[in-house]
């Protein structure tokens, strides 16, 4: 592990019964690095991100956050540091946008209502949604709901943000507003791992692209190399499928 890794994944495997989904992933993530995770459906992108956030327990291997191994015992402190945004936003339908953002700071950090509301509005400002603070998810578009979900993940001030295909459930005309917000976060120097099929975003924003193939990182590199001139035939085949 290099010294400036914020996240260090070593020999990570995950099997579901006899299905070996992750088959030995090694990855060091530098503070501030933006990594795009690409690969065919079923290649293990979600499972990998879910292992990093401990929504799944790895079968073997280790994940370290700032040098400390993530285990069942410190799962709550790890989750505070590693926020996650899902394909389906999973907002609480009976809570307003602001309440969705403040619920974790109130319960997990024990913030006062006034403090949580103040910081919650700042988070909504980051995703350009202060005008919808008091609306319920059902009153928001998919893109707006996803931006609330991003604000909610930001509310615990995580050091690392994981995004699992955050725009794939959106109507095409709503994708841009979510990518814009993610671009802003990347520009601020936040460490991000993003599973995505948005090659324009990967190319513009990512420092490094990982191509996941059948549970291994088959190839990785800067977008200018991996997306333009991949080394591996399987990467090339994937890219030509997705770009056609
Ligand atoms: P991706 O996100 O790249 O599409 P996933 O990580 O979702 O890939 O899935 C990888 C493989 O793991 C798929 O074959 C999927 O069916 C399987 N899988 C994922 N989650 C589970 C689970 N909870 N139980 C059994 N199989 C699973
Ligand atoms: Mg997935």
mmCIF file of C-alpha atoms and ligand atoms in Angstrom:
data_model
loop_
_atom_site.group_PDB
_atom_site.id
_atom_site.type_symbol
_atom_site.label_atom_id
_atom_site.label_comp_id
_atom_site.label_asym_id
_atom_site.label_seq_id
_atom_site.Cartn_x
_atom_site.Cartn_y
_atom_site.Cartn_z
ATOM 1 C CA UNK A 1 0.000 0.000 0.000
ATOM 2 C CA UNK A 2 1.360 3.397 -0.888
ATOM 3 C CA UNK A 3 1.391 5.948 1.917
ATOM 4 C CA UNK A 4 -0.996 8.442 0.381
ATOM 5 C CA UNK A 5 -3.744 5.879 -0.321
ATOM 6 C CA UNK A 6 -7.031 6.869 1.206
ATOM 7 C CA UNK A 7 -8.489 3.514 0.234
ATOM 8 C CA UNK A 8 -6.552 0.351 -0.320
ATOM 9 C CA UNK A 9 -8.172 -2.826 -1.587
ATOM 10 C CA UNK A 10 -6.168 -6.020 -1.542
ATOM 11 C CA UNK A 11 -6.999 -9.442 -3.018
ATOM 12 C CA UNK A 12 -10.709 -8.788 -2.630
ATOM 13 C CA UNK A 13 -13.011 -11.654 -3.558
ATOM 14 C CA UNK A 14 -16.749 -12.086 -3.247
ATOM 15 C CA UNK A 15 -18.759 -15.176 -4.047
ATOM 16 C CA UNK A 16 -22.472 -15.766 -3.837
ATOM 17 C CA UNK A 17 -22.746 -19.505 -3.291
ATOM 18 C CA UNK A 18 -20.814 -21.021 -6.169
ATOM 19 C CA UNK A 19 -20.830 -17.837 -8.206
ATOM 20 C CA UNK A 20 -17.444 -16.100 -7.964
ATOM 21 C CA UNK A 21 -18.319 -12.489 -8.674
ATOM 22 C CA UNK A 22 -15.134 -10.698 -7.597
ATOM 23 C CA UNK A 23 -12.018 -12.738 -8.225
ATOM 24 C CA UNK A 24 -9.158 -10.773 -6.714
ATOM 25 C CA UNK A 25 -9.334 -6.997 -6.885
ATOM 26 C CA UNK A 26 -6.335 -4.866 -5.929
ATOM 27 C CA UNK A 27 -6.740 -1.124 -5.921
ATOM 28 C CA UNK A 28 -5.062 1.836 -4.249
ATOM 29 C CA UNK A 29 -7.005 5.063 -4.402
ATOM 30 C CA UNK A 30 -5.174 8.341 -3.855
ATOM 31 C CA UNK A 31 -6.816 11.161 -1.931
ATOM 32 C CA UNK A 32 -8.726 13.351 -4.403
ATOM 33 C CA UNK A 33 -8.632 10.775 -7.163
ATOM 34 C CA UNK A 34 -11.706 10.272 -9.365
ATOM 35 C CA UNK A 35 -12.032 6.728 -10.638
ATOM 36 C CA UNK A 36 -14.538 5.568 -13.228
ATOM 37 C CA UNK A 37 -15.494 1.916 -13.046
ATOM 38 C CA UNK A 38 -16.697 0.564 -16.352
ATOM 39 C CA UNK A 39 -17.610 -2.896 -17.533
ATOM 40 C CA UNK A 40 -20.471 -4.959 -18.868
ATOM 41 C CA UNK A 41 -23.581 -5.593 -16.832
ATOM 42 C CA UNK A 42 -22.818 -8.447 -14.427
ATOM 43 C CA UNK A 43 -19.062 -7.796 -14.346
ATOM 44 C CA UNK A 44 -19.213 -6.993 -10.618
ATOM 45 C CA UNK A 45 -19.221 -3.185 -10.448
ATOM 46 C CA UNK A 46 -22.063 -2.944 -7.935
ATOM 47 C CA UNK A 47 -20.755 -5.814 -5.856
ATOM 48 C CA UNK A 48 -17.361 -4.136 -5.679
ATOM 49 C CA UNK A 49 -18.788 -0.794 -4.536
ATOM 50 C CA UNK A 50 -21.076 -2.559 -2.065
ATOM 51 C CA UNK A 51 -18.093 -4.397 -0.580
ATOM 52 C CA UNK A 52 -16.210 -1.096 -0.203
ATOM 53 C CA UNK A 53 -19.187 0.364 1.658
ATOM 54 C CA UNK A 54 -19.646 -2.907 3.565
ATOM 55 C CA UNK A 55 -23.167 -3.458 2.289
ATOM 56 C CA UNK A 56 -21.714 -6.830 1.322
ATOM 57 C CA UNK A 57 -19.190 -8.754 3.372
ATOM 58 C CA UNK A 58 -16.205 -9.732 1.248
ATOM 59 C CA UNK A 59 -15.454 -13.448 0.975
ATOM 60 C CA UNK A 60 -11.724 -12.774 1.345
ATOM 61 C CA UNK A 61 -9.241 -9.958 1.039
ATOM 62 C CA UNK A 62 -8.987 -6.648 2.836
ATOM 63 C CA UNK A 63 -10.142 -3.089 2.444
ATOM 64 C CA UNK A 64 -8.280 -0.369 4.317
ATOM 65 C CA UNK A 65 -9.470 3.178 4.845
ATOM 66 C CA UNK A 66 -6.588 5.508 5.720
ATOM 67 C CA UNK A 67 -4.611 2.463 6.748
ATOM 68 C CA UNK A 68 -7.232 0.954 9.066
ATOM 69 C CA UNK A 69 -8.766 -2.320 7.996
ATOM 70 C CA UNK A 70 -12.539 -2.127 7.560
ATOM 71 C CA UNK A 71 -14.274 -4.862 9.538
ATOM 72 C CA UNK A 72 -17.693 -5.699 10.909
ATOM 73 C CA UNK A 73 -16.590 -4.086 14.175
ATOM 74 C CA UNK A 74 -15.914 -0.593 12.790
ATOM 75 C CA UNK A 75 -18.591 -0.626 10.094
ATOM 76 C CA UNK A 76 -20.381 2.465 11.405
ATOM 77 C CA UNK A 77 -17.334 4.690 11.474
ATOM 78 C CA UNK A 78 -16.415 3.443 7.992
ATOM 79 C CA UNK A 79 -19.877 4.255 6.625
ATOM 80 C CA UNK A 80 -19.575 7.833 7.898
ATOM 81 C CA UNK A 81 -16.432 8.214 5.812
ATOM 82 C CA UNK A 82 -17.663 6.442 2.681
ATOM 83 C CA UNK A 83 -20.920 7.785 1.242
ATOM 84 C CA UNK A 84 -22.853 6.000 -1.467
ATOM 85 C CA UNK A 85 -25.313 7.051 -4.140
ATOM 86 C CA UNK A 86 -27.381 4.344 -5.827
ATOM 87 C CA UNK A 87 -29.008 3.920 -9.194
ATOM 88 C CA UNK A 88 -32.409 4.099 -7.506
ATOM 89 C CA UNK A 89 -32.390 7.052 -5.179
ATOM 90 C CA UNK A 90 -34.208 5.353 -2.251
ATOM 91 C CA UNK A 91 -35.325 8.611 -0.665
ATOM 92 C CA UNK A 92 -37.783 8.427 2.219
ATOM 93 C CA UNK A 93 -41.078 9.315 0.520
ATOM 94 C CA UNK A 94 -42.692 10.745 3.655
ATOM 95 C CA UNK A 95 -39.823 13.147 4.351
ATOM 96 C CA UNK A 96 -39.133 16.421 2.546
ATOM 97 C CA UNK A 97 -35.946 16.900 0.543
ATOM 98 C CA UNK A 98 -34.381 18.739 3.484
ATOM 99 C CA UNK A 99 -35.506 16.099 5.978
ATOM 100 C CA UNK A 100 -34.015 13.373 3.796
ATOM 101 C CA UNK A 101 -30.708 15.231 3.971
ATOM 102 C CA UNK A 102 -30.792 15.966 7.706
ATOM 103 C CA UNK A 103 -31.974 12.623 9.039
ATOM 104 C CA UNK A 104 -28.517 11.054 9.220
ATOM 105 C CA UNK A 105 -26.764 14.089 10.768
ATOM 106 C CA UNK A 106 -29.567 14.240 13.371
ATOM 107 C CA UNK A 107 -29.433 10.544 14.194
ATOM 108 C CA UNK A 108 -25.842 9.558 13.493
ATOM 109 C CA UNK A 109 -23.943 12.733 14.368
ATOM 110 C CA UNK A 110 -26.431 13.896 16.991
ATOM 111 C CA UNK A 111 -26.585 17.375 15.504
ATOM 112 C CA UNK A 112 -29.157 19.854 16.799
ATOM 113 C CA UNK A 113 -32.128 20.507 14.525
ATOM 114 C CA UNK A 114 -30.945 24.069 13.840
ATOM 115 C CA UNK A 115 -27.436 22.946 12.930
ATOM 116 C CA UNK A 116 -28.700 20.054 10.781
ATOM 117 C CA UNK A 117 -31.112 22.360 8.920
ATOM 118 C CA UNK A 118 -28.399 24.949 8.312
ATOM 119 C CA UNK A 119 -25.931 22.384 6.965
ATOM 120 C CA UNK A 120 -28.725 20.574 5.116
ATOM 121 C CA UNK A 121 -29.563 23.754 3.222
ATOM 122 C CA UNK A 122 -25.865 24.142 2.366
ATOM 123 C CA UNK A 123 -25.869 20.605 0.961
ATOM 124 C CA UNK A 124 -28.995 21.351 -1.079
ATOM 125 C CA UNK A 125 -27.264 24.489 -2.325
ATOM 126 C CA UNK A 126 -24.396 22.306 -3.569
ATOM 127 C CA UNK A 127 -26.838 20.326 -5.698
ATOM 128 C CA UNK A 128 -28.759 23.486 -6.697
ATOM 129 C CA UNK A 129 -32.009 22.495 -5.010
ATOM 130 C CA UNK A 130 -32.650 24.950 -2.171
ATOM 131 C CA UNK A 131 -35.927 25.903 -3.861
ATOM 132 C CA UNK A 132 -37.186 22.324 -3.375
ATOM 133 C CA UNK A 133 -36.126 21.930 0.260
ATOM 134 C CA UNK A 134 -39.678 21.545 1.518
ATOM 135 C CA UNK A 135 -40.991 19.382 -1.301
ATOM 136 C CA UNK A 136 -41.501 15.648 -0.977
ATOM 137 C CA UNK A 137 -39.673 13.214 -3.311
ATOM 138 C CA UNK A 138 -42.937 12.503 -5.164
ATOM 139 C CA UNK A 139 -43.026 16.168 -6.173
ATOM 140 C CA UNK A 140 -39.542 16.077 -7.699
ATOM 141 C CA UNK A 141 -38.241 14.855 -11.052
ATOM 142 C CA UNK A 142 -35.900 11.856 -11.141
ATOM 143 C CA UNK A 143 -32.911 14.136 -11.662
ATOM 144 C CA UNK A 144 -33.920 16.296 -8.717
ATOM 145 C CA UNK A 145 -34.437 13.213 -6.537
ATOM 146 C CA UNK A 146 -31.005 11.941 -7.436
ATOM 147 C CA UNK A 147 -29.503 15.322 -6.541
ATOM 148 C CA UNK A 148 -31.234 15.125 -3.150
ATOM 149 C CA UNK A 149 -29.725 11.651 -2.753
ATOM 150 C CA UNK A 150 -26.296 13.135 -3.465
ATOM 151 C CA UNK A 151 -26.894 15.902 -0.895
ATOM 152 C CA UNK A 152 -27.978 13.256 1.583
ATOM 153 C CA UNK A 153 -24.768 11.295 1.036
ATOM 154 C CA UNK A 154 -22.715 14.494 1.397
ATOM 155 C CA UNK A 155 -24.393 15.387 4.685
ATOM 156 C CA UNK A 156 -22.150 13.107 6.728
ATOM 157 C CA UNK A 157 -19.133 14.764 5.071
ATOM 158 C CA UNK A 158 -17.680 11.521 3.769
ATOM 159 C CA UNK A 159 -14.075 11.414 2.657
ATOM 160 C CA UNK A 160 -14.953 9.104 -0.231
ATOM 161 C CA UNK A 161 -18.072 9.051 -2.389
ATOM 162 C CA UNK A 162 -19.212 5.935 -4.246
ATOM 163 C CA UNK A 163 -21.676 6.276 -7.105
ATOM 164 C CA UNK A 164 -23.335 3.186 -8.568
ATOM 165 C CA UNK A 165 -24.629 4.101 -12.029
ATOM 166 C CA UNK A 166 -26.246 7.245 -10.635
ATOM 167 C CA UNK A 167 -27.786 8.293 -13.942
ATOM 168 C CA UNK A 168 -28.918 4.967 -15.449
ATOM 169 C CA UNK A 169 -32.430 5.158 -14.043
ATOM 170 C CA UNK A 170 -32.995 8.683 -15.379
ATOM 171 C CA UNK A 171 -34.712 9.935 -18.482
ATOM 172 C CA UNK A 172 -32.018 11.072 -20.914
ATOM 173 C CA UNK A 173 -32.852 14.761 -20.553
ATOM 174 C CA UNK A 174 -32.231 14.571 -16.769
ATOM 175 C CA UNK A 175 -28.811 12.923 -16.920
ATOM 176 C CA UNK A 176 -26.894 16.155 -17.531
ATOM 177 C CA UNK A 177 -27.972 17.963 -14.353
ATOM 178 C CA UNK A 178 -26.777 15.057 -12.193
ATOM 179 C CA UNK A 179 -23.461 14.732 -14.036
ATOM 180 C CA UNK A 180 -22.957 18.508 -13.583
ATOM 181 C CA UNK A 181 -23.263 18.163 -9.812
ATOM 182 C CA UNK A 182 -20.857 15.213 -9.823
ATOM 183 C CA UNK A 183 -18.414 17.182 -11.936
ATOM 184 C CA UNK A 184 -18.489 19.990 -9.352
ATOM 185 C CA UNK A 185 -17.714 17.517 -6.575
ATOM 186 C CA UNK A 186 -14.834 16.064 -8.559
ATOM 187 C CA UNK A 187 -13.445 19.525 -9.201
ATOM 188 C CA UNK A 188 -13.487 20.256 -5.469
ATOM 189 C CA UNK A 189 -11.022 17.438 -5.025
ATOM 190 C CA UNK A 190 -13.335 14.875 -3.537
ATOM 191 C CA UNK A 191 -12.288 11.232 -3.787
ATOM 192 C CA UNK A 192 -14.851 9.448 -5.952
ATOM 193 C CA UNK A 193 -15.453 5.968 -7.344
ATOM 194 C CA UNK A 194 -18.103 6.031 -10.032
ATOM 195 C CA UNK A 195 -19.587 2.999 -11.780
ATOM 196 C CA UNK A 196 -20.945 4.451 -14.991
ATOM 197 C CA UNK A 197 -21.783 3.897 -18.615
ATOM 198 C CA UNK A 198 -21.385 7.621 -19.302
ATOM 199 C CA UNK A 199 -18.149 7.573 -21.280
ATOM 200 C CA UNK A 200 -18.239 11.337 -21.846
ATOM 201 C CA UNK A 201 -18.232 11.864 -18.092
ATOM 202 C CA UNK A 202 -15.497 9.259 -17.560
ATOM 203 C CA UNK A 203 -13.390 10.813 -20.240
ATOM 204 C CA UNK A 204 -13.784 14.372 -18.971
ATOM 205 C CA UNK A 205 -13.761 13.909 -15.203
ATOM 206 C CA UNK A 206 -11.976 10.674 -14.261
ATOM 207 C CA UNK A 207 -8.288 10.570 -13.425
ATOM 208 C CA UNK A 208 -8.297 6.837 -13.986
ATOM 209 C CA UNK A 209 -10.630 4.361 -15.636
ATOM 210 C CA UNK A 210 -10.873 0.740 -14.507
ATOM 211 C CA UNK A 211 -12.300 -1.860 -16.846
ATOM 212 C CA UNK A 212 -13.873 -4.630 -14.794
ATOM 213 C CA UNK A 213 -14.306 -7.917 -16.586
ATOM 214 C CA UNK A 214 -15.721 -11.024 -14.901
ATOM 215 C CA UNK A 215 -14.676 -9.843 -11.466
ATOM 216 C CA UNK A 216 -11.133 -8.710 -12.183
ATOM 217 C CA UNK A 217 -9.664 -5.378 -13.225
ATOM 218 C CA UNK A 218 -8.629 -6.423 -16.698
ATOM 219 C CA UNK A 219 -7.168 -3.081 -17.648
ATOM 220 C CA UNK A 220 -6.787 0.399 -16.183
ATOM 221 C CA UNK A 221 -5.327 3.732 -17.116
ATOM 222 C CA UNK A 222 -6.028 7.384 -17.740
ATOM 223 C CA UNK A 223 -9.136 7.910 -19.870
ATOM 224 C CA UNK A 224 -7.037 9.279 -22.710
ATOM 225 C CA UNK A 225 -5.363 5.877 -23.008
ATOM 226 C CA UNK A 226 -7.940 3.343 -21.881
ATOM 227 C CA UNK A 227 -10.949 4.814 -23.651
ATOM 228 C CA UNK A 228 -9.091 5.769 -26.796
ATOM 229 C CA UNK A 229 -6.572 3.039 -27.299
ATOM 230 C CA UNK A 230 -7.287 0.056 -25.032
ATOM 231 C CA UNK A 231 -4.706 -2.676 -24.786
ATOM 232 C CA UNK A 232 -7.071 -5.602 -24.289
ATOM 233 C CA UNK A 233 -9.353 -7.026 -26.933
ATOM 234 C CA UNK A 234 -12.187 -7.391 -24.405
ATOM 235 C CA UNK A 235 -11.952 -3.729 -23.419
ATOM 236 C CA UNK A 236 -12.062 -2.772 -27.069
ATOM 237 C CA UNK A 237 -15.116 -4.981 -27.674
ATOM 238 C CA UNK A 238 -16.899 -3.495 -24.654
ATOM 239 C CA UNK A 239 -16.185 0.069 -25.717
ATOM 240 C CA UNK A 240 -17.298 -0.490 -29.266
ATOM 241 C CA UNK A 241 -20.557 -2.019 -27.987
ATOM 242 C CA UNK A 242 -21.241 0.864 -25.639
ATOM 243 C CA UNK A 243 -20.226 3.641 -28.002
ATOM 244 C CA UNK A 244 -22.163 2.323 -30.966
HETATM 245 P P1 LIG B 1 -22.726 -5.048 -12.329
HETATM 246 O O1 LIG B 1 -23.019 -4.001 -11.304
HETATM 247 O O2 LIG B 1 -21.399 -4.867 -12.985
HETATM 248 O O3 LIG B 1 -23.833 -5.179 -13.337
HETATM 249 P P2 LIG B 1 -23.190 -6.897 -10.155
HETATM 250 O O4 LIG B 1 -22.135 -6.654 -9.145
HETATM 251 O O5 LIG B 1 -24.522 -6.319 -9.900
HETATM 252 O O6 LIG B 1 -22.636 -6.445 -11.593
HETATM 253 O O7 LIG B 1 -23.397 -8.447 -10.358
HETATM 254 C C1 LIG B 1 -22.336 -9.327 -10.652
HETATM 255 C C2 LIG B 1 -22.868 -10.754 -10.577
HETATM 256 O O8 LIG B 1 -23.185 -11.054 -9.243
HETATM 257 C C3 LIG B 1 -24.113 -10.986 -11.393
HETATM 258 O O9 LIG B 1 -24.018 -12.267 -11.973
HETATM 259 C C4 LIG B 1 -25.207 -10.957 -10.353
HETATM 260 O O10 LIG B 1 -26.302 -11.721 -10.757
HETATM 261 C C5 LIG B 1 -24.511 -11.536 -9.144
HETATM 262 N N1 LIG B 1 -25.052 -11.051 -7.870
HETATM 263 C C6 LIG B 1 -25.040 -9.777 -7.433
HETATM 264 N N2 LIG B 1 -25.600 -9.682 -6.211
HETATM 265 C C7 LIG B 1 -25.979 -10.939 -5.875
HETATM 266 C C8 LIG B 1 -26.626 -11.516 -4.728
HETATM 267 N N3 LIG B 1 -26.959 -10.773 -3.677
HETATM 268 N N4 LIG B 1 -26.832 -12.853 -4.736
HETATM 269 C C9 LIG B 1 -26.479 -13.605 -5.789
HETATM 270 N N5 LIG B 1 -25.880 -13.133 -6.906
HETATM 271 C C10 LIG B 1 -25.629 -11.820 -6.944
HETATM 272 MG MG1 LIG B 2 -24.526 -2.608 -11.135
#
